[in-house]
PDB file of C-alpha atoms in Angstrom:
ATOM      1  CA  MET A   1       1.140   5.510  19.611  1.00  0.00           C
ATOM      2  CA  ALA A   2      -0.518   8.849  19.485  1.00  0.00           C
ATOM      3  CA  ARG A   3      -0.250   8.724  15.719  1.00  0.00           C
ATOM      4  CA  ILE A   4      -2.309   5.360  15.680  1.00  0.00           C
ATOM      5  CA  VAL A   5      -4.921   6.769  18.166  1.00  0.00           C
ATOM      6  CA  ALA A   6      -5.450   9.994  15.982  1.00  0.00           C
ATOM      7  CA  ALA A   7      -5.437   7.881  12.718  1.00  0.00           C
ATOM      8  CA  ALA A   8      -8.227   5.700  14.418  1.00  0.00           C
ATOM      9  CA  HIS A   9     -10.273   8.746  15.336  1.00  0.00           C
ATOM     10  CA  HIS A  10     -10.241  10.083  11.814  1.00  0.00           C
ATOM     11  CA  ALA A  11     -10.650   6.876  10.068  1.00  0.00           C
ATOM     12  CA  THR A  12     -13.828   5.609   8.377  1.00  0.00           C
ATOM     13  CA  ALA A  13     -15.120   2.206   9.338  1.00  0.00           C
ATOM     14  CA  ARG A  14     -15.693  -0.405   6.793  1.00  0.00           C
ATOM     15  CA  GLY A  15     -18.924  -1.650   8.170  1.00  0.00           C
ATOM     16  CA  ALA A  16     -20.341  -1.314  11.592  1.00  0.00           C
ATOM     17  CA  THR A  17     -16.905  -1.684  13.322  1.00  0.00           C
ATOM     18  CA  LYS A  18     -13.850   0.393  12.833  1.00  0.00           C
ATOM     19  CA  VAL A  19     -10.932  -2.103  12.738  1.00  0.00           C
ATOM     20  CA  ILE A  20      -7.399  -1.210  13.633  1.00  0.00           C
ATOM     21  CA  THR A  21      -5.098  -3.867  12.538  1.00  0.00           C
ATOM     22  CA  ILE A  22      -1.584  -4.138  14.145  1.00  0.00           C
ATOM     23  CA  ASP A  23       0.402  -6.529  11.873  1.00  0.00           C
ATOM     24  CA  GLY A  24       4.120  -7.564  11.473  1.00  0.00           C
ATOM     25  CA  PRO A  25       6.432 -10.469  12.167  1.00  0.00           C
ATOM     26  CA  SER A  26       6.618 -12.303  15.392  1.00  0.00           C
ATOM     27  CA  GLY A  27       8.377 -10.623  18.249  1.00  0.00           C
ATOM     28  CA  SER A  28       8.061  -7.111  16.892  1.00  0.00           C
ATOM     29  CA  GLY A  29       5.975  -5.618  19.614  1.00  0.00           C
ATOM     30  CA  LYS A  30       2.531  -5.819  18.269  1.00  0.00           C
ATOM     31  CA  THR A  31       0.860  -7.127  21.366  1.00  0.00           C
ATOM     32  CA  THR A  32       2.249  -4.450  23.680  1.00  0.00           C
ATOM     33  CA  LEU A  33       1.300  -1.797  21.234  1.00  0.00           C
ATOM     34  CA  ALA A  34      -2.133  -3.223  20.557  1.00  0.00           C
ATOM     35  CA  GLU A  35      -2.913  -3.298  24.307  1.00  0.00           C
ATOM     36  CA  ALA A  36      -1.787   0.293  24.748  1.00  0.00           C
ATOM     37  CA  VAL A  37      -3.807   1.486  21.707  1.00  0.00           C
ATOM     38  CA  ALA A  38      -6.887  -0.505  22.788  1.00  0.00           C
ATOM     39  CA  HIS A  39      -6.652   1.105  26.225  1.00  0.00           C
ATOM     40  CA  ASP A  40      -6.472   4.614  24.891  1.00  0.00           C
ATOM     41  CA  LEU A  41      -9.500   3.935  22.378  1.00  0.00           C
ATOM     42  CA  GLY A  42     -11.430   2.100  25.040  1.00  0.00           C
ATOM     43  CA  CYS A  43     -11.996  -0.905  22.801  1.00  0.00           C
ATOM     44  CA  PRO A  44     -11.437  -4.623  22.892  1.00  0.00           C
ATOM     45  CA  VAL A  45      -8.617  -6.450  21.423  1.00  0.00           C
ATOM     46  CA  VAL A  46      -8.694  -9.687  19.331  1.00  0.00           C
ATOM     47  CA  HIS A  47      -5.393 -11.497  19.167  1.00  0.00           C
ATOM     48  CA  MET A  48      -4.468 -13.590  16.238  1.00  0.00           C
ATOM     49  CA  ASP A  49      -2.632 -15.998  18.488  1.00  0.00           C
ATOM     50  CA  ASP A  50      -6.041 -17.314  19.471  1.00  0.00           C
ATOM     51  CA  LEU A  51      -6.986 -18.142  15.863  1.00  0.00           C
ATOM     52  CA  TYR A  52      -3.800 -19.787  14.539  1.00  0.00           C
ATOM     53  CA  PRO A  53      -4.643 -23.534  14.289  1.00  0.00           C
ATOM     54  CA  GLY A  54      -1.100 -24.495  15.538  1.00  0.00           C
ATOM     55  CA  TRP A  55       2.419 -23.882  14.293  1.00  0.00           C
ATOM     56  CA  ASP A  56       1.643 -24.348  10.565  1.00  0.00           C
ATOM     57  CA  GLY A  57      -1.692 -22.457  10.607  1.00  0.00           C
ATOM     58  CA  LEU A  58      -0.631 -18.770   9.779  1.00  0.00           C
ATOM     59  CA  ALA A  59      -2.190 -18.666   6.399  1.00  0.00           C
ATOM     60  CA  GLU A  60      -5.393 -20.421   7.450  1.00  0.00           C
ATOM     61  CA  SER A  61      -5.923 -17.918  10.269  1.00  0.00           C
ATOM     62  CA  VAL A  62      -6.756 -14.981   7.840  1.00  0.00           C
ATOM     63  CA  ASP A  63      -9.905 -16.864   6.740  1.00  0.00           C
ATOM     64  CA  LEU A  64     -10.814 -18.000  10.195  1.00  0.00           C
ATOM     65  CA  VAL A  65     -10.529 -14.340  11.580  1.00  0.00           C
ATOM     66  CA  THR A  66     -12.423 -13.086   8.719  1.00  0.00           C
ATOM     67  CA  ASP A  67     -15.323 -15.556   8.913  1.00  0.00           C
ATOM     68  CA  GLN A  68     -15.561 -15.860  12.583  1.00  0.00           C
ATOM     69  CA  VAL A  69     -14.800 -12.152  13.714  1.00  0.00           C
ATOM     70  CA  LEU A  70     -14.558  -9.569  11.068  1.00  0.00           C
ATOM     71  CA  GLU A  71     -17.738 -10.410   8.966  1.00  0.00           C
ATOM     72  CA  PRO A  72     -20.281 -10.579  11.886  1.00  0.00           C
ATOM     73  CA  LEU A  73     -18.708  -7.402  13.399  1.00  0.00           C
ATOM     74  CA  SER A  74     -18.922  -5.536  10.198  1.00  0.00           C
ATOM     75  CA  ARG A  75     -22.726  -6.404  10.212  1.00  0.00           C
ATOM     76  CA  GLY A  76     -23.085  -5.103  13.704  1.00  0.00           C
ATOM     77  CA  GLU A  77     -23.527  -8.561  15.300  1.00  0.00           C
ATOM     78  CA  HIS A  78     -21.844 -10.206  18.256  1.00  0.00           C
ATOM     79  CA  THR A  79     -19.322 -12.779  17.380  1.00  0.00           C
ATOM     80  CA  ALA A  80     -18.107 -16.153  18.900  1.00  0.00           C
ATOM     81  CA  TYR A  81     -14.904 -17.669  17.613  1.00  0.00           C
ATOM     82  CA  ARG A  82     -12.992 -20.835  18.541  1.00  0.00           C
ATOM     83  CA  VAL A  83      -9.753 -20.288  20.359  1.00  0.00           C
ATOM     84  CA  TRP A  84      -6.702 -22.515  19.669  1.00  0.00           C
ATOM     85  CA  GLY A  85      -5.388 -24.489  22.776  1.00  0.00           C
ATOM     86  CA  TRP A  86      -1.673 -24.285  22.190  1.00  0.00           C
ATOM     87  CA  THR A  87      -0.850 -26.570  25.071  1.00  0.00           C
ATOM     88  CA  ARG A  88      -3.387 -29.348  23.934  1.00  0.00           C
ATOM     89  CA  GLY A  89      -2.831 -28.665  20.237  1.00  0.00           C
ATOM     90  CA  ASP A  90      -6.535 -28.343  19.333  1.00  0.00           C
ATOM     91  CA  TRP A  91      -9.401 -25.904  19.532  1.00  0.00           C
ATOM     92  CA  GLY A  92     -10.451 -25.221  23.000  1.00  0.00           C
ATOM     93  CA  ARG A  93     -12.928 -22.701  24.262  1.00  0.00           C
ATOM     94  CA  THR A  94     -14.991 -20.394  22.386  1.00  0.00           C
ATOM     95  CA  ALA A  95     -14.473 -16.578  23.020  1.00  0.00           C
ATOM     96  CA  ARG A  96     -17.462 -14.222  22.672  1.00  0.00           C
ATOM     97  CA  LEU A  97     -17.301 -10.621  21.628  1.00  0.00           C
ATOM     98  CA  PRO A  98     -20.337  -8.319  21.608  1.00  0.00           C
ATOM     99  CA  ALA A  99     -20.849  -5.946  18.630  1.00  0.00           C
ATOM    100  CA  THR A 100     -18.458  -2.990  19.057  1.00  0.00           C
ATOM    101  CA  ASP A 101     -17.712   0.392  17.296  1.00  0.00           C
ATOM    102  CA  VAL A 102     -13.967   0.008  17.518  1.00  0.00           C
ATOM    103  CA  LEU A 103     -11.948  -3.147  17.562  1.00  0.00           C
ATOM    104  CA  VAL A 104      -8.068  -3.730  17.598  1.00  0.00           C
ATOM    105  CA  LEU A 105      -7.105  -6.739  15.747  1.00  0.00           C
ATOM    106  CA  GLU A 106      -3.479  -7.747  16.603  1.00  0.00           C
ATOM    107  CA  GLY A 107      -1.073 -10.407  15.355  1.00  0.00           C
ATOM    108  CA  CYS A 108       0.669 -11.858  12.233  1.00  0.00           C
ATOM    109  CA  GLY A 109      -1.822 -11.702   9.275  1.00  0.00           C
ATOM    110  CA  SER A 110      -4.288  -9.435  10.917  1.00  0.00           C
ATOM    111  CA  SER A 111      -4.294  -7.128   7.865  1.00  0.00           C
ATOM    112  CA  VAL A 112      -3.552  -9.720   5.034  1.00  0.00           C
ATOM    113  CA  GLY A 113      -5.840 -10.549   2.294  1.00  0.00           C
ATOM    114  CA  ARG A 114      -9.527 -10.687   3.129  1.00  0.00           C
ATOM    115  CA  ALA A 115      -8.920  -9.709   6.695  1.00  0.00           C
ATOM    116  CA  GLY A 116      -7.310  -6.383   5.503  1.00  0.00           C
ATOM    117  CA  GLU A 117     -10.409  -5.525   3.600  1.00  0.00           C
ATOM    118  CA  TYR A 118     -12.113  -4.694   6.918  1.00  0.00           C
ATOM    119  CA  ALA A 119      -9.248  -2.516   8.280  1.00  0.00           C
ATOM    120  CA  ALA A 120      -9.863   1.242   8.781  1.00  0.00           C
ATOM    121  CA  VAL A 121      -6.297   1.683   9.773  1.00  0.00           C
ATOM    122  CA  ARG A 122      -3.481  -0.607   9.058  1.00  0.00           C
ATOM    123  CA  VAL A 123      -0.334  -0.633  11.322  1.00  0.00           C
ATOM    124  CA  TRP A 124       2.812  -2.497  10.551  1.00  0.00           C
ATOM    125  CA  VAL A 125       5.037  -3.102  13.339  1.00  0.00           C
ATOM    126  CA  ASP A 126       8.774  -4.240  12.891  1.00  0.00           C
ATOM    127  CA  ALA A 127      12.178  -4.700  14.566  1.00  0.00           C
ATOM    128  CA  ASP A 128      15.550  -6.137  13.715  1.00  0.00           C
ATOM    129  CA  GLU A 129      15.413  -9.929  13.417  1.00  0.00           C
ATOM    130  CA  GLN A 130      17.713 -10.509  16.345  1.00  0.00           C
ATOM    131  CA  VAL A 131      15.685  -8.325  18.620  1.00  0.00           C
ATOM    132  CA  ARG A 132      12.388 -10.169  17.540  1.00  0.00           C
ATOM    133  CA  HIS A 133      13.997 -13.595  18.030  1.00  0.00           C
ATOM    134  CA  ARG A 134      15.094 -12.696  21.583  1.00  0.00           C
ATOM    135  CA  ARG A 135      11.785 -11.081  22.369  1.00  0.00           C
ATOM    136  CA  GLY A 136       9.941 -14.153  20.931  1.00  0.00           C
ATOM    137  CA  LEU A 137      12.027 -16.575  23.213  1.00  0.00           C
ATOM    138  CA  GLU A 138      11.677 -14.261  26.223  1.00  0.00           C
ATOM    139  CA  ARG A 139       7.860 -14.188  25.781  1.00  0.00           C
ATOM    140  CA  ASP A 140       7.107 -17.824  24.861  1.00  0.00           C
ATOM    141  CA  GLY A 141      10.206 -19.544  26.464  1.00  0.00           C
ATOM    142  CA  GLU A 142      11.904 -22.496  24.811  1.00  0.00           C
ATOM    143  CA  THR A 143       8.578 -23.809  23.421  1.00  0.00           C
ATOM    144  CA  PHE A 144       8.804 -21.413  20.555  1.00  0.00           C
ATOM    145  CA  ALA A 145      12.539 -22.085  19.748  1.00  0.00           C
ATOM    146  CA  PRO A 146      12.125 -25.123  17.579  1.00  0.00           C
ATOM    147  CA  HIS A 147       9.231 -23.431  15.621  1.00  0.00           C
ATOM    148  CA  TRP A 148      10.796 -20.031  14.995  1.00  0.00           C
ATOM    149  CA  ASP A 149      12.241 -20.807  11.544  1.00  0.00           C
ATOM    150  CA  ARG A 150       9.232 -22.522  10.336  1.00  0.00           C
ATOM    151  CA  TRP A 151       6.835 -19.700  11.569  1.00  0.00           C
ATOM    152  CA  SER A 152       9.201 -17.112  10.090  1.00  0.00           C
ATOM    153  CA  ALA A 153       8.972 -18.797   6.678  1.00  0.00           C
ATOM    154  CA  GLN A 154       5.127 -18.639   6.871  1.00  0.00           C
ATOM    155  CA  GLU A 155       5.444 -15.030   7.714  1.00  0.00           C
ATOM    156  CA  ARG A 156       7.501 -14.279   4.662  1.00  0.00           C
ATOM    157  CA  ALA A 157       5.231 -16.444   2.435  1.00  0.00           C
ATOM    158  CA  LEU A 158       2.237 -14.459   3.614  1.00  0.00           C
ATOM    159  CA  PHE A 159       3.609 -11.004   3.889  1.00  0.00           C
ATOM    160  CA  GLY A 160       5.620 -10.910   0.552  1.00  0.00           C
ATOM    161  CA  PRO A 161       3.034 -11.620  -2.008  1.00  0.00           C
ATOM    162  CA  ASP A 162       0.391  -9.438   0.050  1.00  0.00           C
ATOM    163  CA  ARG A 163       2.852  -6.627   0.226  1.00  0.00           C
ATOM    164  CA  THR A 164       1.565  -6.077   3.909  1.00  0.00           C
ATOM    165  CA  ALA A 165       4.229  -3.662   4.939  1.00  0.00           C
ATOM    166  CA  GLU A 166       3.945  -1.548   1.909  1.00  0.00           C
ATOM    167  CA  ARG A 167       0.173  -1.405   2.250  1.00  0.00           C
ATOM    168  CA  ALA A 168       0.278  -0.072   5.799  1.00  0.00           C
ATOM    169  CA  ASP A 169      -1.152   3.240   6.784  1.00  0.00           C
ATOM    170  CA  LEU A 170       1.408   3.577   9.464  1.00  0.00           C
ATOM    171  CA  THR A 171       4.702   1.960  10.270  1.00  0.00           C
ATOM    172  CA  VAL A 172       6.220   1.486  13.779  1.00  0.00           C
ATOM    173  CA  ARG A 173       9.664   0.298  14.294  1.00  0.00           C
ATOM    174  CA  THR A 174      10.389  -0.954  17.864  1.00  0.00           C
TER     175      THR A 174
END
């Protein structure tokens, strides 16, 4: 974690907000790492989980986070973004985030495509697939179990062509 915080301090913002992305496959430990990094940096965290429009929405979330979060923050503006209600299966509340100097953006797809263009530091987090699967089920319970394979296929389809892991500034194995 110290490497990430040091990299964040030395990185150049791409706009008004210095964005630290913490990306990688489900269950790799991104959220835990992001919370610790944000605590050390004294900045907010935006979770991609809030922006996925359901179990088939991974690719779509890249444009959503770019349009609703990253572009306004890069201009020094506050932002408001819709939060997906996983229980109801539709868009629920609106989250508001004031303009900020530093932001940790955490989740699958946070550094992919257009979203990655705003990243000052890209972190890739990974773990063995069995470990990730166990963590995912421990975290989300059996509600995630029937979606694991479908979600993993979306991750591969998104990360592979984008070369997300290879383009990371730092890699963390958990």
